[in-house]
Short mmCIF file of C-alpha atoms in Angstrom, two decimals:
data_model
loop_
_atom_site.label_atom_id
_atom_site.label_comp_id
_atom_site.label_asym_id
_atom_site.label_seq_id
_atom_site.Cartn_x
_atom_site.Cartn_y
_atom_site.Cartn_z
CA UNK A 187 72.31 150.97 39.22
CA UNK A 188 75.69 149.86 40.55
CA UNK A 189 75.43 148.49 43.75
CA UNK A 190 78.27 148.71 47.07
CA UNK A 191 79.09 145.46 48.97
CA UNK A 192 76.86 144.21 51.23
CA UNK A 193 73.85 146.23 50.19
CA UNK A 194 70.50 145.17 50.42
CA UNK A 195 67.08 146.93 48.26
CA UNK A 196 64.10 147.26 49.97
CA UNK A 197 61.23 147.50 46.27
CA UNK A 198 58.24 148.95 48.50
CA UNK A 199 56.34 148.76 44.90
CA UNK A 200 56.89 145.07 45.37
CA UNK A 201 55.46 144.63 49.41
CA UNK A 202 58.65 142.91 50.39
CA UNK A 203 62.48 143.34 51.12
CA UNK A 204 65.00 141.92 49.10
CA UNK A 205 68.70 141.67 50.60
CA UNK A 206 71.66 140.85 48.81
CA UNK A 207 75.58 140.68 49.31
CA UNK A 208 77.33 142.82 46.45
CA UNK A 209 81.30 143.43 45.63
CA UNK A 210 81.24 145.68 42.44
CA UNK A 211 82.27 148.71 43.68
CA UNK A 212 82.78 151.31 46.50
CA UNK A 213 80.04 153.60 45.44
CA UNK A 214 76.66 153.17 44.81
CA UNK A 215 73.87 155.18 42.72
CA UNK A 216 70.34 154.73 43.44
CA UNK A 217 67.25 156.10 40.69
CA UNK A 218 64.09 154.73 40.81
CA UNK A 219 60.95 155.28 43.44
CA UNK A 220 62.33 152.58 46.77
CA UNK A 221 63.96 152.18 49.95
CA UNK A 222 67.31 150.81 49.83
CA UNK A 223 69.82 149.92 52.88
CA UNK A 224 73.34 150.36 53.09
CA UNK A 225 75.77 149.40 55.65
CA UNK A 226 76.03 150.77 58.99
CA UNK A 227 79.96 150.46 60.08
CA UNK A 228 79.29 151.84 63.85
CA UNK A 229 76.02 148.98 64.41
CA UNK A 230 72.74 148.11 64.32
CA UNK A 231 69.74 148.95 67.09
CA UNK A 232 69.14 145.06 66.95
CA UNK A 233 71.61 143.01 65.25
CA UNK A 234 69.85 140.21 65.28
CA UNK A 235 67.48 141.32 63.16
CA UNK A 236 69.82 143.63 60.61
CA UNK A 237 71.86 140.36 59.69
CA UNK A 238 75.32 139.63 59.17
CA UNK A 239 76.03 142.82 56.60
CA UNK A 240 74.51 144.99 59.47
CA UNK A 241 72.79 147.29 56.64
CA UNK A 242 70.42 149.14 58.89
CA UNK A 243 71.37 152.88 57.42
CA UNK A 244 68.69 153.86 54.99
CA UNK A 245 67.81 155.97 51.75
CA UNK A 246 64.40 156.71 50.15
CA UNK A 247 63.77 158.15 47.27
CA UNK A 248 60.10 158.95 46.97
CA UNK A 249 59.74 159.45 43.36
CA UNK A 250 61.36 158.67 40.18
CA UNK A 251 62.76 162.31 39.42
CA UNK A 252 65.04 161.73 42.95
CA UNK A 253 69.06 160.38 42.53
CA UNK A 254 71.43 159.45 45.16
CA UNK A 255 74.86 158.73 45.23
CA UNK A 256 76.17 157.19 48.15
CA UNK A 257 80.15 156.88 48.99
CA UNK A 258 80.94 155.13 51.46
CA UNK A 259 84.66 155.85 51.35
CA UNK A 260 84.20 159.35 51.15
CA UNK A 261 81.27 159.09 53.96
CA UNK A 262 78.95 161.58 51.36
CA UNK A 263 75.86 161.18 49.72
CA UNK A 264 74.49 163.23 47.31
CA UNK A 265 70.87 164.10 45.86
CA UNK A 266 70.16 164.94 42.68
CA UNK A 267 66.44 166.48 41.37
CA UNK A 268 65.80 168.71 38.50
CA UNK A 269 62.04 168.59 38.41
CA UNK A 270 60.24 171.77 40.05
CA UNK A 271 57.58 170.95 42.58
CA UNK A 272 54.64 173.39 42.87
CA UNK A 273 54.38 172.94 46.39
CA UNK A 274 56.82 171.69 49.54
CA UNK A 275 56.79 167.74 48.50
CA UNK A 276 59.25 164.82 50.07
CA UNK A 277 61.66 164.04 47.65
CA UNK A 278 63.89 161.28 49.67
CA UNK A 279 64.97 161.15 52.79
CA UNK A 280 68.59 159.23 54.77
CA UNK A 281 68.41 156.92 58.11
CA UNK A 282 71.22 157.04 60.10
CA UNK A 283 71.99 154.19 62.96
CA UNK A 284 74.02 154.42 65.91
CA UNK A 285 74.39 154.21 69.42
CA UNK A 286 74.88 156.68 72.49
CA UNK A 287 76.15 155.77 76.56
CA UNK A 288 73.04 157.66 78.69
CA UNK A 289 74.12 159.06 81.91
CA UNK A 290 73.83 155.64 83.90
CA UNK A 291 76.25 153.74 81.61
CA UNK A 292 74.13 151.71 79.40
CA UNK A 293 74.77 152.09 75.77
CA UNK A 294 71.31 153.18 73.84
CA UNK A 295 70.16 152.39 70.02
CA UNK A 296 70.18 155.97 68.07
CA UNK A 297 68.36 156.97 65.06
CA UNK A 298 69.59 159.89 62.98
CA UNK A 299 66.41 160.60 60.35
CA UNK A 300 66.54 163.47 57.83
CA UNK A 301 64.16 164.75 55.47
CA UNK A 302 64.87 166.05 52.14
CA UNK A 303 62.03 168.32 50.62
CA UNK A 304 61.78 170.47 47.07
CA UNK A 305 59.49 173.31 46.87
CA UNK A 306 59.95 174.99 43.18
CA UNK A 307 64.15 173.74 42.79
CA UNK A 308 64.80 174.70 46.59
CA UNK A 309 66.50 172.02 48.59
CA UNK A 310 65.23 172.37 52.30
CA UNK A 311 65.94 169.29 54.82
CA UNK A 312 64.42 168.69 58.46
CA UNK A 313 66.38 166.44 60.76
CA UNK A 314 64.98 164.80 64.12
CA UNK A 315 66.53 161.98 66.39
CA UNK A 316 65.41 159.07 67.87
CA UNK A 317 65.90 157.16 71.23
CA UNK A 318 64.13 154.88 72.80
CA UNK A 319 64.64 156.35 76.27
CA UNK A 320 64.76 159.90 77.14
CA UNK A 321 68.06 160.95 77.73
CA UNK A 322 71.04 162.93 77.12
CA UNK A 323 74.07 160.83 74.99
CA UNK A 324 77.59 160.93 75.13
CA UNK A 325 80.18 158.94 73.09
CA UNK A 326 78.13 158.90 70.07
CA UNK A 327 78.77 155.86 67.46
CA UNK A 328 77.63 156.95 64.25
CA UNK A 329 79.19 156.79 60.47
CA UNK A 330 80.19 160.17 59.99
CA UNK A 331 78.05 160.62 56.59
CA UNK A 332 77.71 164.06 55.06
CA UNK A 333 74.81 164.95 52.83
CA UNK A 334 74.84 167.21 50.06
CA UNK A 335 72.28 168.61 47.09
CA UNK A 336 73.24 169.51 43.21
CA UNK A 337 72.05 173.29 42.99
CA UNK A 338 71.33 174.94 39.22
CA UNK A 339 74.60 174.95 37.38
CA UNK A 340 75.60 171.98 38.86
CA UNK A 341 76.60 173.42 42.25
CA UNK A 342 76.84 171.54 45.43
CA UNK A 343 75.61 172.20 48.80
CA UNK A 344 76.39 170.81 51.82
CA UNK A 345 72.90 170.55 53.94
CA UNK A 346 74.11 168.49 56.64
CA UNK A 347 77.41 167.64 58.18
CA UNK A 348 78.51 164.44 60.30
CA UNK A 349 78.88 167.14 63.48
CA UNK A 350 75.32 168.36 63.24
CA UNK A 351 74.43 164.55 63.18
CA UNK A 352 76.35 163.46 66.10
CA UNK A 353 74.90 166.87 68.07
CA UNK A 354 71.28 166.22 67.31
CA UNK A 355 72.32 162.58 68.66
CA UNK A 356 73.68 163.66 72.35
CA UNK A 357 70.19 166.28 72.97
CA UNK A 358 67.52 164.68 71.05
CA UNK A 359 64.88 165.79 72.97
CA UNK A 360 66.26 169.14 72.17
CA UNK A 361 66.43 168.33 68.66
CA UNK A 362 62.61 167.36 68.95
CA UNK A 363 61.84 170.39 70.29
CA UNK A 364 63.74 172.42 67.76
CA UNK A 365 62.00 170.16 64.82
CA UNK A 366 58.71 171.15 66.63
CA UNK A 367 58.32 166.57 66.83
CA UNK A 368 57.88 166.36 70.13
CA UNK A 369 56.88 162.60 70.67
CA UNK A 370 55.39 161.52 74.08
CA UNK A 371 55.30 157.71 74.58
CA UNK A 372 53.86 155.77 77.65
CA UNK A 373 54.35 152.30 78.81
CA UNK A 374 51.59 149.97 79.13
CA UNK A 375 52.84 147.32 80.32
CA UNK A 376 51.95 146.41 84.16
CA UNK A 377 54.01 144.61 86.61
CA UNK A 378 55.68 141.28 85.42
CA UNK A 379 54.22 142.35 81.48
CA UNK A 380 56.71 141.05 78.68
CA UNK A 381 55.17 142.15 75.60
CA UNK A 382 56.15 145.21 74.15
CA UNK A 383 53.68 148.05 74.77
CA UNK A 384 53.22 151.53 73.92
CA UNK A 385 50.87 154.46 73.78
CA UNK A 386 52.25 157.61 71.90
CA UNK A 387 50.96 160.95 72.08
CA UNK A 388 51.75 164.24 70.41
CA UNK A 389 52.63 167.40 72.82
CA UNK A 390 54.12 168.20 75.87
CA UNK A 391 52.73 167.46 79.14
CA UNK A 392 48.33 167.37 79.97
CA UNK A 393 47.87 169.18 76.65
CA UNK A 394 49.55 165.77 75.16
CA UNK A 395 46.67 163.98 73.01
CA UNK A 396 47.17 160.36 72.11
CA UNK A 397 47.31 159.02 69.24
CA UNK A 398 48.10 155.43 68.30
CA UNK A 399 49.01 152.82 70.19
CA UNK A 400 51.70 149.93 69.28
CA UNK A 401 52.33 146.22 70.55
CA UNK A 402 54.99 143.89 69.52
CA UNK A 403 54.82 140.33 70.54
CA UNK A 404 57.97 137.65 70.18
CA UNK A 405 56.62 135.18 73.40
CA UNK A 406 60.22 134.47 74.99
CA UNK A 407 62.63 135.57 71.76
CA UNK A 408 65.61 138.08 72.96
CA UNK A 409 69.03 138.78 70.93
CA UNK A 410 69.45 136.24 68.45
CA UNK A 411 66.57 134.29 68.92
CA UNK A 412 64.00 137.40 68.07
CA UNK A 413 65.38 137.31 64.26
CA UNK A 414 64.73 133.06 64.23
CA UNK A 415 61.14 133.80 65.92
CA UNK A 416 60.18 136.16 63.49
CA UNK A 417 61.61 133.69 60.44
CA UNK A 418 60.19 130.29 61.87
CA UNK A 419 57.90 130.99 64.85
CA UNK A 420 54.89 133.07 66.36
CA UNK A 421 54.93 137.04 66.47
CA UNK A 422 52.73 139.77 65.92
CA UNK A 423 53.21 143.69 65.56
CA UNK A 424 49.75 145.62 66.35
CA UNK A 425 49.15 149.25 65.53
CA UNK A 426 46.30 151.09 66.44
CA UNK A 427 45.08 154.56 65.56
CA UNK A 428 43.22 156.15 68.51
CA UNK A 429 42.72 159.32 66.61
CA UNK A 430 41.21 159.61 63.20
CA UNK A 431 43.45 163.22 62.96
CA UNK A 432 46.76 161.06 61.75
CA UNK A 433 47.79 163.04 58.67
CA UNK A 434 46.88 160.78 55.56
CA UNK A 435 50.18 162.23 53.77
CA UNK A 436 52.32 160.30 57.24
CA UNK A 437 50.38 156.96 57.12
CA UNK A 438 50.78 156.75 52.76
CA UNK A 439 54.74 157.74 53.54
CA UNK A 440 55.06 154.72 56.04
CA UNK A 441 53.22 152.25 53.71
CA UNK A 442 55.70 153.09 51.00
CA UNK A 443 58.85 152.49 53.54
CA UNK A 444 57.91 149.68 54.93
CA UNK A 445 56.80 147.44 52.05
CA UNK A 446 53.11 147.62 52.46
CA UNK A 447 51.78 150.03 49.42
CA UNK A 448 51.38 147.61 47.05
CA UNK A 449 49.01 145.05 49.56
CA UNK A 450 45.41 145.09 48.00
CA UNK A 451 44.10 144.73 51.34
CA UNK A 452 45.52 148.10 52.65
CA UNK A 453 44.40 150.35 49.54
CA UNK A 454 41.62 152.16 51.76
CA UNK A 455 44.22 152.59 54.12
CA UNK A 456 46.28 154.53 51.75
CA UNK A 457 43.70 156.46 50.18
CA UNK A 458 42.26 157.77 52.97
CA UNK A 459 44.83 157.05 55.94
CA UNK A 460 43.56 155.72 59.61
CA UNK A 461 40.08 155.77 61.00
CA UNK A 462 39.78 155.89 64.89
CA UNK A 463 40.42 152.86 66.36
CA UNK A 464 41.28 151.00 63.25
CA UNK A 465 44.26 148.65 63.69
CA UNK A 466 46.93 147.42 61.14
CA UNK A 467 48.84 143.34 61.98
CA UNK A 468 51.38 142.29 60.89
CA UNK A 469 52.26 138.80 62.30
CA UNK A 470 53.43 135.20 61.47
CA UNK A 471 52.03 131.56 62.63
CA UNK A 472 54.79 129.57 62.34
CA UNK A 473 56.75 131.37 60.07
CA UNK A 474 53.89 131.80 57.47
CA UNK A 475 53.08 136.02 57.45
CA UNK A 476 49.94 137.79 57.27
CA UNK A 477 48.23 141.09 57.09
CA UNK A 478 45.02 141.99 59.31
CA UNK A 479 43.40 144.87 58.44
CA UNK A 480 39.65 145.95 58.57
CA UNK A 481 38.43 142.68 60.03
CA UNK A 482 40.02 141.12 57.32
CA UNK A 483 43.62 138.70 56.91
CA UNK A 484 45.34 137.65 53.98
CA UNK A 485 49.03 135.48 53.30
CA UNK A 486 51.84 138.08 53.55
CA UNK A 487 55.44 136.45 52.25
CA UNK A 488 56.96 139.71 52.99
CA UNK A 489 55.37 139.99 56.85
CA UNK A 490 58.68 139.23 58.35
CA UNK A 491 60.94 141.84 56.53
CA UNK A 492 58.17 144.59 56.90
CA UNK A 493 58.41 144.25 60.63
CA UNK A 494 61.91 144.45 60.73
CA UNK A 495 61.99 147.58 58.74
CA UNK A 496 59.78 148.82 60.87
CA UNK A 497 61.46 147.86 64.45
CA UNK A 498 64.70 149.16 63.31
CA UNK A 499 63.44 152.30 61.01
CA UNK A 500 61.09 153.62 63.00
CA UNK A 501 60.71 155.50 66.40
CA UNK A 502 57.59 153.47 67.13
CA UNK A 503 59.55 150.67 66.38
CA UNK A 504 63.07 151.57 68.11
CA UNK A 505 60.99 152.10 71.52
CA UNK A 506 58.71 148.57 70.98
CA UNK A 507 61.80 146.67 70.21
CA UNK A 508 63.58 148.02 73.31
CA UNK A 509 60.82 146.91 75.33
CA UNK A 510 61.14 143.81 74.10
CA UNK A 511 64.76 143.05 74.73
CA UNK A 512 64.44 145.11 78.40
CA UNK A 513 62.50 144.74 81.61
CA UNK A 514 59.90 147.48 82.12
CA UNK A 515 61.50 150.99 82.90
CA UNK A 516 60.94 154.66 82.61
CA UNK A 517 58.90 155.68 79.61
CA UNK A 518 60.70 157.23 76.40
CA UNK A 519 60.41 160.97 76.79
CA UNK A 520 62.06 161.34 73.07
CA UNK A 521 61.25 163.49 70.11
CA UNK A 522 60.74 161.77 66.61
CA UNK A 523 58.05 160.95 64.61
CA UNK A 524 56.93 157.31 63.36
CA UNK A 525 58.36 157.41 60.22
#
């Protein structure tokens, strides 16, 4: 695997992230089940916690038969996959990072996520965005990436361009709608609350049915102090499942991209996905990480990079870490999904 400057690999078979500064060359090729992050040139949802190489822009490859190619120069990345799938299966996927100005001004974290499935040897991709706030977005930040598939004969196919990106960006509750992802997300927190707070629920309006709930607590830690916190001092990340209808397929995906597979205490988890009411921790006590699951905790080195995968990957985690950096304001009306 050659590797491009300043990119970091994310082994979920090993439960933790590794990050490491590279100068070999100006394209990379990935192989291999993993997650591995890559530079993102227009910015980070929270710096603090991408580091100094800002790599925050994402690839997955779910299984071994999956290649990518990413050039950076070029702004393309391509998949490769020769194996035929008997039925629609999730081959890789690409994270996207980037920013938008809402209609009052403020410049707003933006997710770009895109799904790349094989059913037989057909390529088919699904696309959502993410915001933490529901908006409309102009003056859209994002690295102009391209992504394209290797057809039979060894064709090429362009399945997404850096114009569809940056137009899913400006409407994403649009987008949502389109992708059939609608995402409804309410704020728990009451008057003078600081600790990131969510309930999110699937569907539009009263037919909306919950179905998890998600807390982040940093006491006192904004900007660059959050990514010292989470290294050094107290924190905790808290999902809970208030449905026990949370596809198993979703909660086995997220447990592969954020590190957490391979932790013997989660293996019901991912065999049979959430129970009602169960909750999943992630947290630290001084720096030293754990995992609570099931009434149970256990020592968790890789605690602290699992949650930052998480608050910058993830539209669960995009909206909890906004909370956290921002006074209480209107809920997140935003389509996405939390993976």
């Amino acid at each position: 695997m050659h590797i491009l400057s300043s990119l970091s690999v994310r082994r979920a078979t090993l439960g933790l992230a590794l990050a490491g500064a590279f100068t070999l060359a100006s394209a990379a090729d990935f192989t291999g089940r993993g997650v591995f992050n890559f530079r993102s040139e227009a910015g980070c949802p929270f710096a603090a916690l991408a580091g100094a190489g800002n790599d925050c822009n994402r690839l997955a490859l779910d299984d071994p038969d999956t290649r990518a190619a990413l050039d950076s120069a070029a702004h393309t990345i391509r998949f490769t996959n020769t194996r035929s799938y008997a039925g629609k299966t999730i081959v890789g996927d690409v994270l996207l990072q980037g920013s938008g100005q809402a209609r009052n001004g403020q410049r707003v974290p933006l997710t770009f996520h895109a799904l790349l499935s094989r059913s037989g040897s057909d390529w088919s991709v699904s696309s959502h965005a993410h915001s933490p706030v529901g908006d409309e977005f102009s003056d859209i930040r994002i690295d102009p990436y391209q992504v394209v598939v290797s057809e039979a004969n060894n064709a090429e196919r362009v399945v997404l361009t850096a114009d569809q990106v940056v137009a899913a960006l400006a409407r994403p509750s649009l987008t949502a709608r389109l992708a059939n992802v609608l995402v409804q997300v309410d704020d728990n927190r009451t008057d003078g609350a600081k600790d990131a707070d969510i309930t999110i629920g699937l569907g539009l309006g009263k037919a909306s049915k919950s179905v998890a709930r998600a807390r982040f607590r940093a006491p006192g830690a904004k900007g660059r102090e959050l990514a010292e916190a989470m290294q050094q001092g107290n924190w905790t990340l808290e999902l809970q499942a208030l449905s026990g209808q949370i596809p198993r397929q979703v909660v086995q995906r997220d447990l592969f991209l954020y590190g957490l597979e391979s932790q013997s205490l989660l293996q019901p988890l991912l065999q049979r996905g959430f129970h009602k009411n169960e909750k999943l921790v992630l947290g630290a006590v001084n720096g030293k990480g754990y995992v609570r699951y099931d009434g149970q905790q256990r020592e968790f080195a890789g605690a602290d990079a699992a949650a930052r995968a998480f608050l910058q990957d993830s539209f669960i985690g995009l909206v909890l870490g906004w909370q956290q950096q921002h006074q209480r304001q209107q809920p997140a009306k935003a389509g996405a999904n939390g993976r």
